[in-house]
Short mmCIF file of C-alpha atoms and ligand atoms in Angstrom, two decimals:
data_model
loop_
_atom_site.label_atom_id
_atom_site.label_comp_id
_atom_site.label_asym_id
_atom_site.label_seq_id
_atom_site.Cartn_x
_atom_site.Cartn_y
_atom_site.Cartn_z
CA UNK A 1 202.52 171.87 225.12
CA UNK A 2 204.46 171.55 222.22
CA UNK A 3 201.58 170.39 220.04
CA UNK A 4 199.44 173.11 221.05
CA UNK A 5 201.76 175.61 220.22
CA UNK A 6 201.81 173.83 216.67
CA UNK A 7 198.50 173.81 216.63
CA UNK A 8 198.63 177.82 217.32
CA UNK A 9 200.77 178.48 214.75
CA UNK A 10 198.87 176.45 212.23
CA UNK A 11 195.59 178.43 213.31
CA UNK A 12 197.37 181.70 212.98
CA UNK A 13 198.20 180.36 209.33
CA UNK A 14 194.97 179.42 208.31
CA UNK A 15 193.80 183.10 209.79
CA UNK A 16 196.07 184.95 207.50
CA UNK A 17 195.25 182.72 204.31
CA UNK A 18 191.47 183.29 205.10
CA UNK A 19 192.14 187.10 205.32
CA UNK A 20 194.46 187.26 202.33
CA UNK A 21 193.83 184.68 199.73
CA UNK A 22 190.46 183.37 199.36
CA UNK A 23 188.31 183.98 202.35
CA UNK A 24 185.76 181.44 201.08
CA UNK A 25 187.58 178.46 202.69
CA UNK A 26 186.40 180.03 205.98
CA UNK A 27 182.61 179.65 204.88
CA UNK A 28 182.70 176.13 203.65
CA UNK A 29 182.76 176.79 199.71
CA UNK A 30 185.99 176.10 197.73
CA UNK A 31 186.15 179.04 195.65
CA UNK A 32 189.22 178.86 193.59
CA UNK A 33 190.64 181.57 191.03
CA UNK A 34 191.05 180.77 187.32
CA UNK A 35 194.39 180.26 185.89
CA UNK A 36 196.18 183.28 184.38
CA UNK A 37 196.74 181.36 181.22
CA UNK A 38 193.29 180.30 180.67
CA UNK A 39 192.25 184.15 181.73
CA UNK A 40 194.50 185.51 178.79
CA UNK A 41 193.19 182.90 176.56
CA UNK A 42 189.56 184.07 177.17
CA UNK A 43 190.52 187.72 176.53
CA UNK A 44 192.10 186.53 173.30
CA UNK A 45 188.77 184.67 172.11
CA UNK A 46 187.12 187.76 173.05
CA UNK A 47 189.22 190.14 171.30
CA UNK A 48 188.36 188.69 167.74
CA UNK A 49 184.37 188.75 168.70
CA UNK A 50 181.85 191.15 167.62
CA UNK A 51 179.34 191.96 170.65
CA UNK A 52 177.13 194.39 169.63
CA UNK A 53 174.83 193.87 172.73
CA UNK A 54 177.86 193.81 175.24
CA UNK A 55 177.00 190.24 176.39
CA UNK A 56 180.52 189.71 177.79
CA UNK A 57 180.82 193.03 179.47
CA UNK A 58 181.91 191.50 182.35
CA UNK A 59 185.03 189.93 180.83
CA UNK A 60 187.69 192.45 181.90
CA UNK A 61 190.35 193.31 184.32
CA UNK A 62 192.30 191.02 186.50
CA UNK A 63 189.32 189.61 188.35
CA UNK A 64 188.52 185.75 188.49
CA UNK A 65 187.39 184.81 185.27
CA UNK A 66 185.34 181.87 186.52
CA UNK A 67 182.66 184.61 187.55
CA UNK A 68 182.43 186.11 184.15
CA UNK A 69 179.35 185.47 181.90
CA UNK A 70 179.33 182.05 180.52
CA UNK A 71 182.22 180.80 182.08
CA UNK A 72 182.18 177.55 184.55
CA UNK A 73 185.06 176.62 186.21
CA UNK A 74 186.11 173.27 188.17
CA UNK A 75 185.14 174.33 191.66
CA UNK A 76 188.36 172.02 192.90
CA UNK A 77 191.16 173.01 190.22
CA UNK A 78 189.82 176.06 188.62
CA UNK A 79 190.36 175.15 185.22
CA UNK A 80 187.55 176.44 182.92
CA UNK A 81 185.23 173.36 182.24
CA UNK A 82 182.35 175.09 180.09
CA UNK A 83 181.77 178.09 178.07
CA UNK A 84 178.11 179.14 177.32
CA UNK A 85 177.86 181.24 174.85
CA UNK A 86 174.85 180.04 173.18
CA UNK A 87 172.57 183.05 172.66
CA UNK A 88 170.20 182.74 175.28
CA UNK A 89 167.63 185.55 174.42
CA UNK A 90 164.92 184.28 172.72
CA UNK A 91 161.37 185.36 171.76
CA UNK A 92 158.67 182.72 171.87
CA UNK A 93 156.79 182.35 168.56
CA UNK A 94 153.55 180.91 167.85
CA UNK A 95 151.24 178.91 170.10
CA UNK A 96 152.20 176.90 173.11
CA UNK A 97 153.14 174.00 171.99
CA UNK A 98 154.09 170.35 173.74
CA UNK A 99 156.04 168.93 170.82
CA UNK A 100 158.49 171.81 169.76
CA UNK A 101 156.62 172.06 166.49
CA UNK A 102 157.18 175.84 166.84
CA UNK A 103 160.93 176.53 167.87
CA UNK A 104 161.75 179.32 169.87
CA UNK A 105 163.25 181.74 167.59
CA UNK A 106 166.80 183.42 168.92
CA UNK A 107 166.70 187.20 169.16
CA UNK A 108 169.59 187.90 166.46
CA UNK A 109 170.40 191.18 168.13
CA UNK A 110 172.27 189.63 170.67
CA UNK A 111 174.38 187.22 168.43
CA UNK A 112 177.97 187.26 168.56
CA UNK A 113 179.85 187.07 165.61
CA UNK A 114 183.60 187.66 164.41
CA UNK A 115 186.07 185.21 164.31
CA UNK A 116 187.12 182.22 166.92
CA UNK A 117 190.41 182.89 168.37
CA UNK A 118 192.53 179.60 168.39
CA UNK A 119 193.25 180.78 171.92
CA UNK A 120 190.67 178.36 173.05
CA UNK A 121 193.17 175.96 172.73
CA UNK A 122 194.65 176.95 176.03
CA UNK A 123 191.53 175.78 177.67
CA UNK A 124 193.07 172.12 178.11
CA UNK A 125 190.22 171.13 180.49
CA UNK A 126 187.27 172.34 178.54
CA UNK A 127 184.39 169.75 178.27
CA UNK A 128 181.38 171.87 177.09
CA UNK A 129 181.52 174.33 174.38
CA UNK A 130 178.12 176.07 173.27
CA UNK A 131 178.08 178.94 170.33
CA UNK A 132 174.77 178.25 169.32
CA UNK A 133 172.18 180.88 167.87
CA UNK A 134 174.95 183.31 167.22
CA UNK A 135 175.72 184.38 163.74
CA UNK A 136 179.22 183.73 162.39
CA UNK A 137 178.24 184.91 158.48
CA UNK A 138 179.16 181.82 156.55
CA UNK A 139 182.57 181.33 158.01
CA UNK A 140 183.48 177.45 158.37
CA UNK A 141 183.96 175.89 161.73
CA UNK A 142 187.40 176.21 162.48
CA UNK A 143 189.49 172.92 162.14
CA UNK A 144 190.92 173.52 165.54
CA UNK A 145 188.05 172.59 167.37
CA UNK A 146 188.89 168.78 166.67
CA UNK A 147 191.96 169.36 169.16
CA UNK A 148 189.79 170.32 172.19
CA UNK A 149 190.02 166.70 172.92
CA UNK A 150 188.33 166.75 176.23
CA UNK A 151 185.13 168.11 174.86
CA UNK A 152 181.84 166.07 175.78
CA UNK A 153 179.48 168.51 174.77
CA UNK A 154 179.67 170.37 171.23
CA UNK A 155 176.65 172.63 170.45
CA UNK A 156 177.50 174.77 167.09
CA UNK A 157 173.68 174.64 166.09
CA UNK A 158 172.25 177.72 164.21
CA UNK A 159 175.54 179.60 164.64
CA UNK A 160 175.78 180.70 160.94
CA UNK A 161 178.61 178.45 160.13
CA UNK A 162 179.02 177.48 156.49
CA UNK A 163 181.30 175.53 154.18
CA UNK A 164 182.90 172.19 154.75
CA UNK A 165 182.48 170.82 158.15
CA UNK A 166 186.33 169.91 159.02
CA UNK A 167 186.90 166.20 159.57
CA UNK A 168 189.08 166.95 162.43
CA UNK A 169 185.97 166.79 164.59
CA UNK A 170 186.32 163.28 164.40
CA UNK A 171 189.08 163.49 166.91
CA UNK A 172 186.44 164.54 169.89
CA UNK A 173 186.54 160.98 170.73
CA UNK A 174 184.59 161.70 174.20
CA UNK A 175 181.51 163.51 172.67
CA UNK A 176 178.35 162.71 174.19
CA UNK A 177 176.29 165.47 172.40
CA UNK A 178 177.07 166.95 169.07
CA UNK A 179 174.97 169.53 167.53
CA UNK A 180 175.38 171.20 163.64
CA UNK A 181 172.25 171.88 163.00
CA UNK A 182 172.68 174.25 160.12
CA UNK A 183 171.09 177.50 159.42
CA UNK A 184 173.40 178.76 156.73
CA UNK A 185 172.69 177.17 153.30
CA UNK A 186 176.46 176.23 152.14
CA UNK A 187 177.08 173.97 155.32
CA UNK A 188 178.29 170.47 153.96
CA UNK A 189 180.49 167.55 154.32
CA UNK A 190 182.64 165.55 151.60
CA UNK A 191 182.24 162.59 153.71
CA UNK A 192 180.98 161.63 156.86
CA UNK A 193 183.80 158.82 157.68
CA UNK A 194 184.95 161.07 160.76
CA UNK A 195 181.63 160.49 162.55
CA UNK A 196 182.50 156.69 163.00
CA UNK A 197 185.59 157.74 165.64
CA UNK A 198 183.00 159.48 167.76
CA UNK A 199 181.66 156.09 169.46
CA UNK A 200 180.41 157.71 172.51
CA UNK A 201 177.80 159.63 170.70
CA UNK A 202 174.52 159.61 172.16
CA UNK A 203 173.00 163.08 170.16
CA UNK A 204 173.81 163.90 166.75
CA UNK A 205 172.00 166.66 164.83
CA UNK A 206 173.28 167.41 161.40
CA UNK A 207 169.87 168.91 160.20
CA UNK A 208 170.23 171.10 156.94
CA UNK A 209 173.71 170.04 156.56
CA UNK A 210 174.20 169.03 152.90
CA UNK A 211 175.12 165.38 153.03
CA UNK A 212 174.57 164.47 149.64
CA UNK A 213 178.04 163.47 149.29
CA UNK A 214 178.05 161.24 152.23
CA UNK A 215 177.15 158.09 150.13
CA UNK A 216 177.85 155.44 153.41
CA UNK A 217 175.94 157.66 155.92
CA UNK A 218 174.14 154.66 157.22
CA UNK A 219 177.30 152.35 157.74
CA UNK A 220 179.02 155.32 159.37
CA UNK A 221 176.15 155.97 162.08
CA UNK A 222 175.91 151.94 162.33
CA UNK A 223 179.25 152.46 164.03
CA UNK A 224 177.81 154.60 166.77
CA UNK A 225 176.22 151.97 169.52
CA UNK A 226 175.08 154.80 171.98
CA UNK A 227 173.10 156.95 169.76
CA UNK A 228 169.72 157.78 171.25
CA UNK A 229 168.72 160.89 169.42
CA UNK A 230 169.61 161.57 165.53
CA UNK A 231 168.41 164.05 163.56
CA UNK A 232 168.97 164.53 159.82
CA UNK A 233 166.11 166.72 158.46
CA UNK A 234 166.46 168.27 155.21
CA UNK A 235 170.04 166.54 154.76
CA UNK A 236 169.53 165.75 150.96
CA UNK A 237 170.39 162.08 151.98
CA UNK A 238 170.60 159.68 149.04
CA UNK A 239 169.29 156.16 148.74
CA UNK A 240 171.95 154.35 150.78
CA UNK A 241 172.71 150.62 151.87
CA UNK A 242 169.60 149.33 150.17
CA UNK A 243 170.75 145.57 151.22
CA UNK A 244 171.47 146.22 154.90
CA UNK A 245 168.44 145.01 156.76
CA UNK A 246 169.30 145.32 160.38
CA UNK A 247 170.91 148.25 162.15
CA UNK A 248 173.32 148.76 164.75
CA UNK A 249 172.09 151.53 167.04
CA UNK A 250 169.16 149.92 168.62
CA UNK A 251 168.82 152.11 171.38
CA UNK A 252 167.91 155.08 169.11
CA UNK A 253 164.88 156.60 170.77
CA UNK A 254 164.39 159.81 168.24
CA UNK A 255 164.68 159.64 164.54
CA UNK A 256 164.28 162.84 162.59
CA UNK A 257 164.92 162.28 158.81
CA UNK A 258 161.86 164.88 157.69
CA UNK A 259 162.20 166.74 154.41
CA UNK A 260 164.72 164.44 152.54
CA UNK A 261 163.32 163.58 149.28
CA UNK A 262 165.15 160.48 148.40
CA UNK A 263 165.04 158.87 151.90
CA UNK A 264 162.73 156.06 150.57
CA UNK A 265 161.88 153.35 153.05
CA UNK A 266 164.61 151.24 153.70
CA UNK A 267 164.38 148.02 155.20
CA UNK A 268 166.45 148.84 158.16
CA UNK A 269 164.50 151.42 159.19
CA UNK A 270 161.79 148.91 160.61
CA UNK A 271 164.65 147.44 162.98
CA UNK A 272 164.52 150.28 165.29
CA UNK A 273 162.05 148.69 167.40
CA UNK A 274 162.78 150.77 170.33
CA UNK A 275 161.76 154.39 168.73
CA UNK A 276 159.86 156.65 170.86
CA UNK A 277 159.70 159.23 168.11
CA UNK A 278 159.90 159.11 164.30
CA UNK A 279 159.36 162.07 161.92
CA UNK A 280 159.28 161.19 158.28
CA UNK A 281 157.16 164.31 157.02
CA UNK A 282 158.13 165.71 153.54
CA UNK A 283 159.77 162.44 152.42
CA UNK A 284 157.70 161.80 149.44
CA UNK A 285 156.53 158.49 150.91
CA UNK A 286 153.43 157.27 148.73
CA UNK A 287 151.07 154.50 148.49
CA UNK A 288 149.94 152.95 151.71
CA UNK A 289 150.75 153.60 155.31
CA UNK A 290 153.91 151.48 155.34
CA UNK A 291 152.79 148.20 157.42
CA UNK A 292 156.61 147.98 158.32
CA UNK A 293 155.45 150.43 161.22
CA UNK A 294 154.00 147.61 162.98
CA UNK A 295 157.45 146.81 164.62
CA UNK A 296 157.44 150.24 166.29
CA UNK A 297 154.34 149.80 168.55
CA UNK A 298 156.32 151.96 171.13
CA UNK A 299 156.04 155.47 169.13
CA UNK A 300 155.01 158.11 171.04
CA UNK A 301 155.22 160.66 168.23
CA UNK A 302 154.71 159.98 164.92
CA UNK A 303 154.92 162.50 162.11
CA UNK A 304 154.12 161.24 158.39
CA UNK A 305 152.75 164.43 157.37
CA UNK A 306 153.21 166.12 153.88
CA UNK A 307 153.61 163.11 151.99
CA UNK A 308 151.89 161.10 149.19
CA UNK A 309 150.19 158.61 151.00
CA UNK A 310 146.87 157.38 149.62
CA UNK A 311 145.37 154.44 151.32
CA UNK A 312 142.80 154.56 154.13
CA UNK A 313 143.57 154.32 157.91
CA UNK A 314 144.55 150.71 158.73
CA UNK A 315 143.17 148.92 161.59
CA UNK A 316 146.44 147.73 162.85
CA UNK A 317 147.47 151.61 163.47
CA UNK A 318 144.98 151.96 165.89
CA UNK A 319 147.44 149.20 168.20
CA UNK A 320 149.81 152.15 168.74
CA UNK A 321 148.03 152.71 172.31
CA UNK A 322 151.15 154.76 173.28
CA UNK A 323 151.08 157.77 170.54
CA UNK A 324 150.76 161.30 171.91
CA UNK A 325 151.09 162.86 168.79
CA UNK A 326 150.32 161.64 165.20
CA UNK A 327 150.35 163.92 162.35
CA UNK A 328 149.06 162.64 159.13
CA UNK A 329 148.11 165.99 157.67
CA UNK A 330 148.46 166.89 153.86
CA UNK A 331 148.51 163.65 152.25
CA UNK A 332 145.99 161.80 150.13
CA UNK A 333 144.22 159.90 152.57
CA UNK A 334 140.77 158.79 152.24
CA UNK A 335 137.63 156.75 153.64
CA UNK A 336 136.49 156.78 157.14
CA UNK A 337 138.07 156.93 160.40
CA UNK A 338 138.19 153.29 161.74
CA UNK A 339 136.22 152.85 164.94
CA UNK A 340 139.44 151.35 166.94
CA UNK A 341 140.87 154.71 166.80
CA UNK A 342 139.32 154.76 170.05
CA UNK A 343 142.16 152.67 171.23
CA UNK A 344 144.42 155.66 171.05
CA UNK A 345 144.02 156.52 174.88
CA UNK A 346 147.19 158.47 174.95
CA UNK A 347 146.52 160.75 172.15
CA UNK A 348 147.09 164.31 173.25
CA UNK A 349 147.60 165.89 169.70
CA UNK A 350 146.05 164.56 166.43
CA UNK A 351 146.09 166.24 162.72
CA UNK A 352 144.04 164.78 160.13
CA UNK A 353 143.98 167.97 158.35
CA UNK A 354 143.78 168.26 154.30
CA UNK A 355 143.38 164.61 153.37
CA UNK A 356 140.07 163.29 151.70
CA UNK A 357 138.84 161.71 154.65
CA UNK A 358 134.90 161.64 154.78
CA UNK A 359 132.09 160.30 157.46
CA UNK A 360 131.27 160.91 161.02
CA UNK A 361 133.60 162.15 163.63
CA UNK A 362 131.86 161.46 166.64
CA UNK A 363 133.68 158.28 167.69
CA UNK A 364 137.12 160.42 167.40
CA UNK A 365 135.64 162.06 170.74
CA UNK A 366 134.49 158.73 172.47
CA UNK A 367 137.30 157.45 174.30
CA UNK A 368 140.13 160.20 173.57
CA UNK A 369 140.02 161.94 177.08
CA UNK A 370 143.45 163.35 176.64
CA UNK A 371 142.97 164.92 173.20
CA UNK A 372 143.74 168.41 173.66
CA UNK A 373 144.70 169.48 169.93
CA UNK A 374 142.47 167.99 166.88
CA UNK A 375 143.19 169.19 163.31
CA UNK A 376 140.30 168.11 161.16
CA UNK A 377 140.24 170.85 158.56
CA UNK A 378 140.11 170.61 154.70
CA UNK A 379 138.48 167.18 154.50
CA UNK A 380 134.94 165.69 153.63
CA UNK A 381 134.08 164.96 157.01
CA UNK A 382 130.24 165.18 157.67
CA UNK A 383 127.68 165.14 160.43
CA UNK A 384 126.23 167.31 163.41
CA UNK A 385 128.88 168.63 165.41
CA UNK A 386 127.62 170.36 168.55
CA UNK A 387 125.48 167.14 169.50
CA UNK A 388 128.62 165.05 169.21
CA UNK A 389 130.19 167.43 172.11
CA UNK A 390 127.05 166.90 174.33
CA UNK A 391 127.55 163.28 174.08
CA UNK A 392 131.14 162.99 174.61
CA UNK A 393 131.81 165.19 177.62
CA UNK A 394 135.24 163.65 178.18
CA UNK A 395 136.98 164.97 175.07
CA UNK A 396 134.86 168.38 175.24
CA UNK A 397 136.77 168.86 178.42
CA UNK A 398 140.38 168.26 177.45
CA UNK A 399 140.16 170.00 174.18
CA UNK A 400 142.13 173.04 173.83
CA UNK A 401 142.60 173.70 169.96
CA UNK A 402 140.08 172.44 167.22
CA UNK A 403 140.23 173.21 163.49
CA UNK A 404 137.17 172.09 161.70
CA UNK A 405 137.15 174.43 158.45
CA UNK A 406 136.40 173.37 155.23
CA UNK A 407 134.25 170.22 155.93
CA UNK A 408 130.66 169.28 155.44
CA UNK A 409 129.96 169.30 159.39
CA UNK A 410 127.18 171.63 160.53
CA UNK A 411 125.72 172.63 164.00
C1 LIG B 1 181.46 182.38 201.07
O1 LIG B 1 182.09 183.81 200.83
C2 LIG B 1 182.72 184.48 199.80
C3 LIG B 1 183.29 185.21 199.81
O2 LIG B 1 182.94 186.44 200.70
C4 LIG B 1 181.12 184.95 199.31
O3 LIG B 1 181.00 185.21 198.10
C5 LIG B 1 180.00 183.43 199.20
O4 LIG B 1 178.96 184.08 199.08
C6 LIG B 1 179.93 182.73 200.74
N1 LIG B 1 179.35 181.59 200.62
C7 LIG B 1 178.56 181.13 201.40
C8 LIG B 1 177.87 179.87 201.15
O5 LIG B 1 178.30 182.09 202.49
C1 LIG B 2 181.99 170.69 193.10
O1 LIG B 2 181.63 170.02 191.85
C2 LIG B 2 181.05 168.82 192.19
C3 LIG B 2 181.23 168.16 190.62
O2 LIG B 2 180.79 169.28 189.42
C4 LIG B 2 179.88 168.89 192.74
O3 LIG B 2 179.25 167.75 192.92
C5 LIG B 2 180.27 169.82 194.07
O4 LIG B 2 178.86 169.94 194.69
C6 LIG B 2 180.72 170.81 193.62
N1 LIG B 2 181.21 171.44 195.35
C7 LIG B 2 180.75 172.88 195.41
C8 LIG B 2 181.43 173.06 197.08
O5 LIG B 2 180.14 173.49 194.85
C1 LIG B 3 173.29 176.08 174.08
O1 LIG B 3 173.02 177.18 174.19
C2 LIG B 3 171.42 177.30 174.01
C3 LIG B 3 171.27 178.66 174.14
O2 LIG B 3 171.42 179.27 175.39
C4 LIG B 3 170.66 176.54 174.81
O3 LIG B 3 169.21 176.92 174.53
C5 LIG B 3 171.21 175.09 174.54
O4 LIG B 3 170.63 174.01 175.49
C6 LIG B 3 172.69 174.78 175.00
N1 LIG B 3 172.99 173.76 174.55
C7 LIG B 3 173.42 172.80 175.25
C8 LIG B 3 173.92 171.42 174.82
O5 LIG B 3 173.42 172.70 176.70
C1 LIG B 4 191.61 166.08 179.88
O1 LIG B 4 191.22 166.24 181.35
C2 LIG B 4 191.82 165.52 182.12
C3 LIG B 4 191.47 165.60 183.55
O2 LIG B 4 190.02 165.62 183.61
C4 LIG B 4 193.15 165.77 182.09
O3 LIG B 4 193.83 164.80 182.66
C5 LIG B 4 193.93 165.59 180.40
O4 LIG B 4 195.00 166.18 180.58
C6 LIG B 4 192.85 166.32 179.65
N1 LIG B 4 193.24 165.96 178.35
C7 LIG B 4 193.74 166.82 177.47
C8 LIG B 4 193.92 166.32 176.09
O5 LIG B 4 193.88 168.26 177.68
C1 LIG B 5 193.34 163.13 165.14
O1 LIG B 5 194.68 163.68 165.63
C2 LIG B 5 195.66 163.09 165.35
C3 LIG B 5 197.08 163.41 166.11
O2 LIG B 5 196.70 163.99 167.47
C4 LIG B 5 196.13 163.33 164.00
O3 LIG B 5 197.20 162.23 163.57
C5 LIG B 5 194.71 162.56 163.16
O4 LIG B 5 194.90 162.67 161.73
C6 LIG B 5 193.77 163.36 163.42
N1 LIG B 5 192.61 162.74 163.27
C7 LIG B 5 191.30 163.46 162.72
C8 LIG B 5 190.40 162.60 162.01
O5 LIG B 5 191.34 164.41 162.89
C1 LIG B 6 174.15 170.03 147.92
O1 LIG B 6 175.61 169.38 147.64
C2 LIG B 6 175.31 168.96 145.94
C3 LIG B 6 176.58 167.87 145.81
O2 LIG B 6 177.75 168.88 146.13
C4 LIG B 6 174.93 170.01 145.17
O3 LIG B 6 174.86 169.21 143.82
C5 LIG B 6 173.63 170.50 145.39
O4 LIG B 6 173.43 171.65 144.75
C6 LIG B 6 173.93 171.02 147.19
N1 LIG B 6 172.22 171.55 147.33
C7 LIG B 6 172.16 172.53 147.81
C8 LIG B 6 170.70 173.25 148.30
O5 LIG B 6 173.15 173.44 148.00
C1 LIG B 7 178.22 147.56 164.68
O1 LIG B 7 178.97 148.49 165.78
C2 LIG B 7 180.07 147.90 165.86
C3 LIG B 7 181.13 148.85 167.09
O2 LIG B 7 180.71 150.44 167.02
C4 LIG B 7 180.83 147.81 164.87
O3 LIG B 7 182.40 147.10 165.04
C5 LIG B 7 180.51 146.89 163.72
O4 LIG B 7 181.19 146.75 162.55
C6 LIG B 7 179.16 147.35 163.67
N1 LIG B 7 178.12 146.49 162.54
C7 LIG B 7 177.98 146.81 161.51
C8 LIG B 7 177.23 145.82 160.76
O5 LIG B 7 177.97 148.07 161.04
C1 LIG B 8 148.71 155.69 145.36
O1 LIG B 8 150.19 155.80 145.58
C2 LIG B 8 151.39 155.19 144.48
C3 LIG B 8 152.31 155.44 145.00
O2 LIG B 8 152.49 156.98 144.65
C4 LIG B 8 150.59 155.03 143.23
O3 LIG B 8 151.11 154.13 142.44
C5 LIG B 8 149.16 154.70 142.92
O4 LIG B 8 148.56 154.79 141.93
C6 LIG B 8 148.35 155.57 143.82
N1 LIG B 8 146.71 155.16 144.03
C7 LIG B 8 145.76 155.94 143.79
C8 LIG B 8 144.73 155.22 144.04
O5 LIG B 8 145.70 157.27 143.93
C1 LIG B 9 141.69 147.94 170.86
O1 LIG B 9 141.59 147.40 172.18
C2 LIG B 9 141.14 146.57 172.22
C3 LIG B 9 140.54 146.27 173.85
O2 LIG B 9 141.97 146.48 174.41
C4 LIG B 9 141.69 145.26 171.39
O3 LIG B 9 140.90 144.14 171.87
C5 LIG B 9 141.88 145.46 170.15
O4 LIG B 9 142.38 144.32 169.70
C6 LIG B 9 142.46 146.68 169.80
N1 LIG B 9 142.42 147.18 168.33
C7 LIG B 9 143.54 147.28 167.79
C8 LIG B 9 143.16 147.31 165.90
O5 LIG B 9 144.45 147.14 168.22
#
């Protein structure tokens, strides 16, 4: 009997807990309110922001801040874990595009601006911070972000930050993802040494950050063994470590160094044998298509566009049977397209535009059954176009976009 009366008291206690505090224990979900100190920290953060479209209108009163827009809390402890302030309002620009050549554009009317209040430092358990596509109008990234030591994701891309990137970010040793893609011309580093502490990084994008003073950038990146995606487009990278022959981060899958005039073709590049995507557009590559690429036969995306390549398409290149997107446009390439191009059995998008190619294109259509986009314009191709289509129903069925202007083709 004594046991059952204890049970009764216990049940009454549970019942009163359910009716006064968080009900939700009763229906099985664990719903914990946010901490008062963290709520104050968020309100402080909001106070310094300009929010013209009222994106943060739910941030008010004494309610549970875990339910405010953009906030995600730990469902057991109630600590704020994630802040999603990336401007989610996007307009789609351009044509459907499987390879992100035409990125979505943010709708800048929804951008947050103003200052970033250090009250964020009270969010001790924060591990995900996203401020992308806002407009901080050229202010530098605050150095106190380097004290949010639990961060694993930090996305400050295209957020209008300018000036020198604070080296204190080197203290974020738990980061897996760091996106500093700049859309503000003054963003730069004085030195890149701090990046070498971020040993867990898998993703790093510093595109359009001026890295011209980071002489040792290759040695720094060589300390990051987990890197899978590295984007350094438009960084004014200088020649670096010409004697280095091997690179450490061989798990790299995606490498983008397009728009770097002085990149050259360092020997270590060809030790990245697991690459899936390589972007070397606008890097002033001259001469023949580099033979070193033969070490990268796993490539799925290869972009060599807008360079000074002036050879023919070599036979060996046709062995890249995993290629899905291949861009050779705007070079000085010449000659006929080798018949072995039929070996590109995975190709979806092929761009040969604006070169000096000649001869027939029939064989391009013969085996390329997955081809959806084909750019051939501004060359010297010749022959009869529509007859080719009748003979090769395979490509005719898959093709969605075809550009032929300025050639010597007729129908
Ligand atoms: C549990 O109860 C809470 C509070 O009434 C409610 O918001 C939530 O939707 C409920 N969850 C489920 C799974 O029924
Ligand atoms: C709580 O979070 C954990 C880890 O994030 C997740 O696996 C789990 O499903 C969540 N539980 C509830 C009730 O939402
Ligand atoms: C950050 O937010 C933007 C806009 O909502 C989103 O596109 C992006 O994927 C987010 N970044 C991360 C790392 O989740
Ligand atoms: C990071 O989070 C863990 C729990 O996930 C916590 O124990 C630790 O104190 C936090 N670190 C900092 C610097 O706040
Ligand atoms: C990291 O933080 C420690 C103290 O916590 C400080 O001494 C050190 O200078 C910081 N390093 C960087 C790169 O910010
Ligand atoms: C990049 O930085 C270098 C060195 O500080 C400077 O000379 C150069 O003009 C900068 N580039 C741009 C586009 O501002
Ligand atoms: C390769 O990376 C490891 C660990 O990050 C580092 O200790 C080593 O010095 C690197 N090797 C070179 C050649 O940079
Ligand atoms: C091809 O390019 C290389 C390097 O830019 C140059 O030296 C060579 O003269 C060019 N050859 C022709 C035929 O244009
Ligand atoms: C093209 O594929 C055929 C059959 O798989 C193969 O024998 C030939 O070597 C390949 N050609 C090139 C240039 O890789």
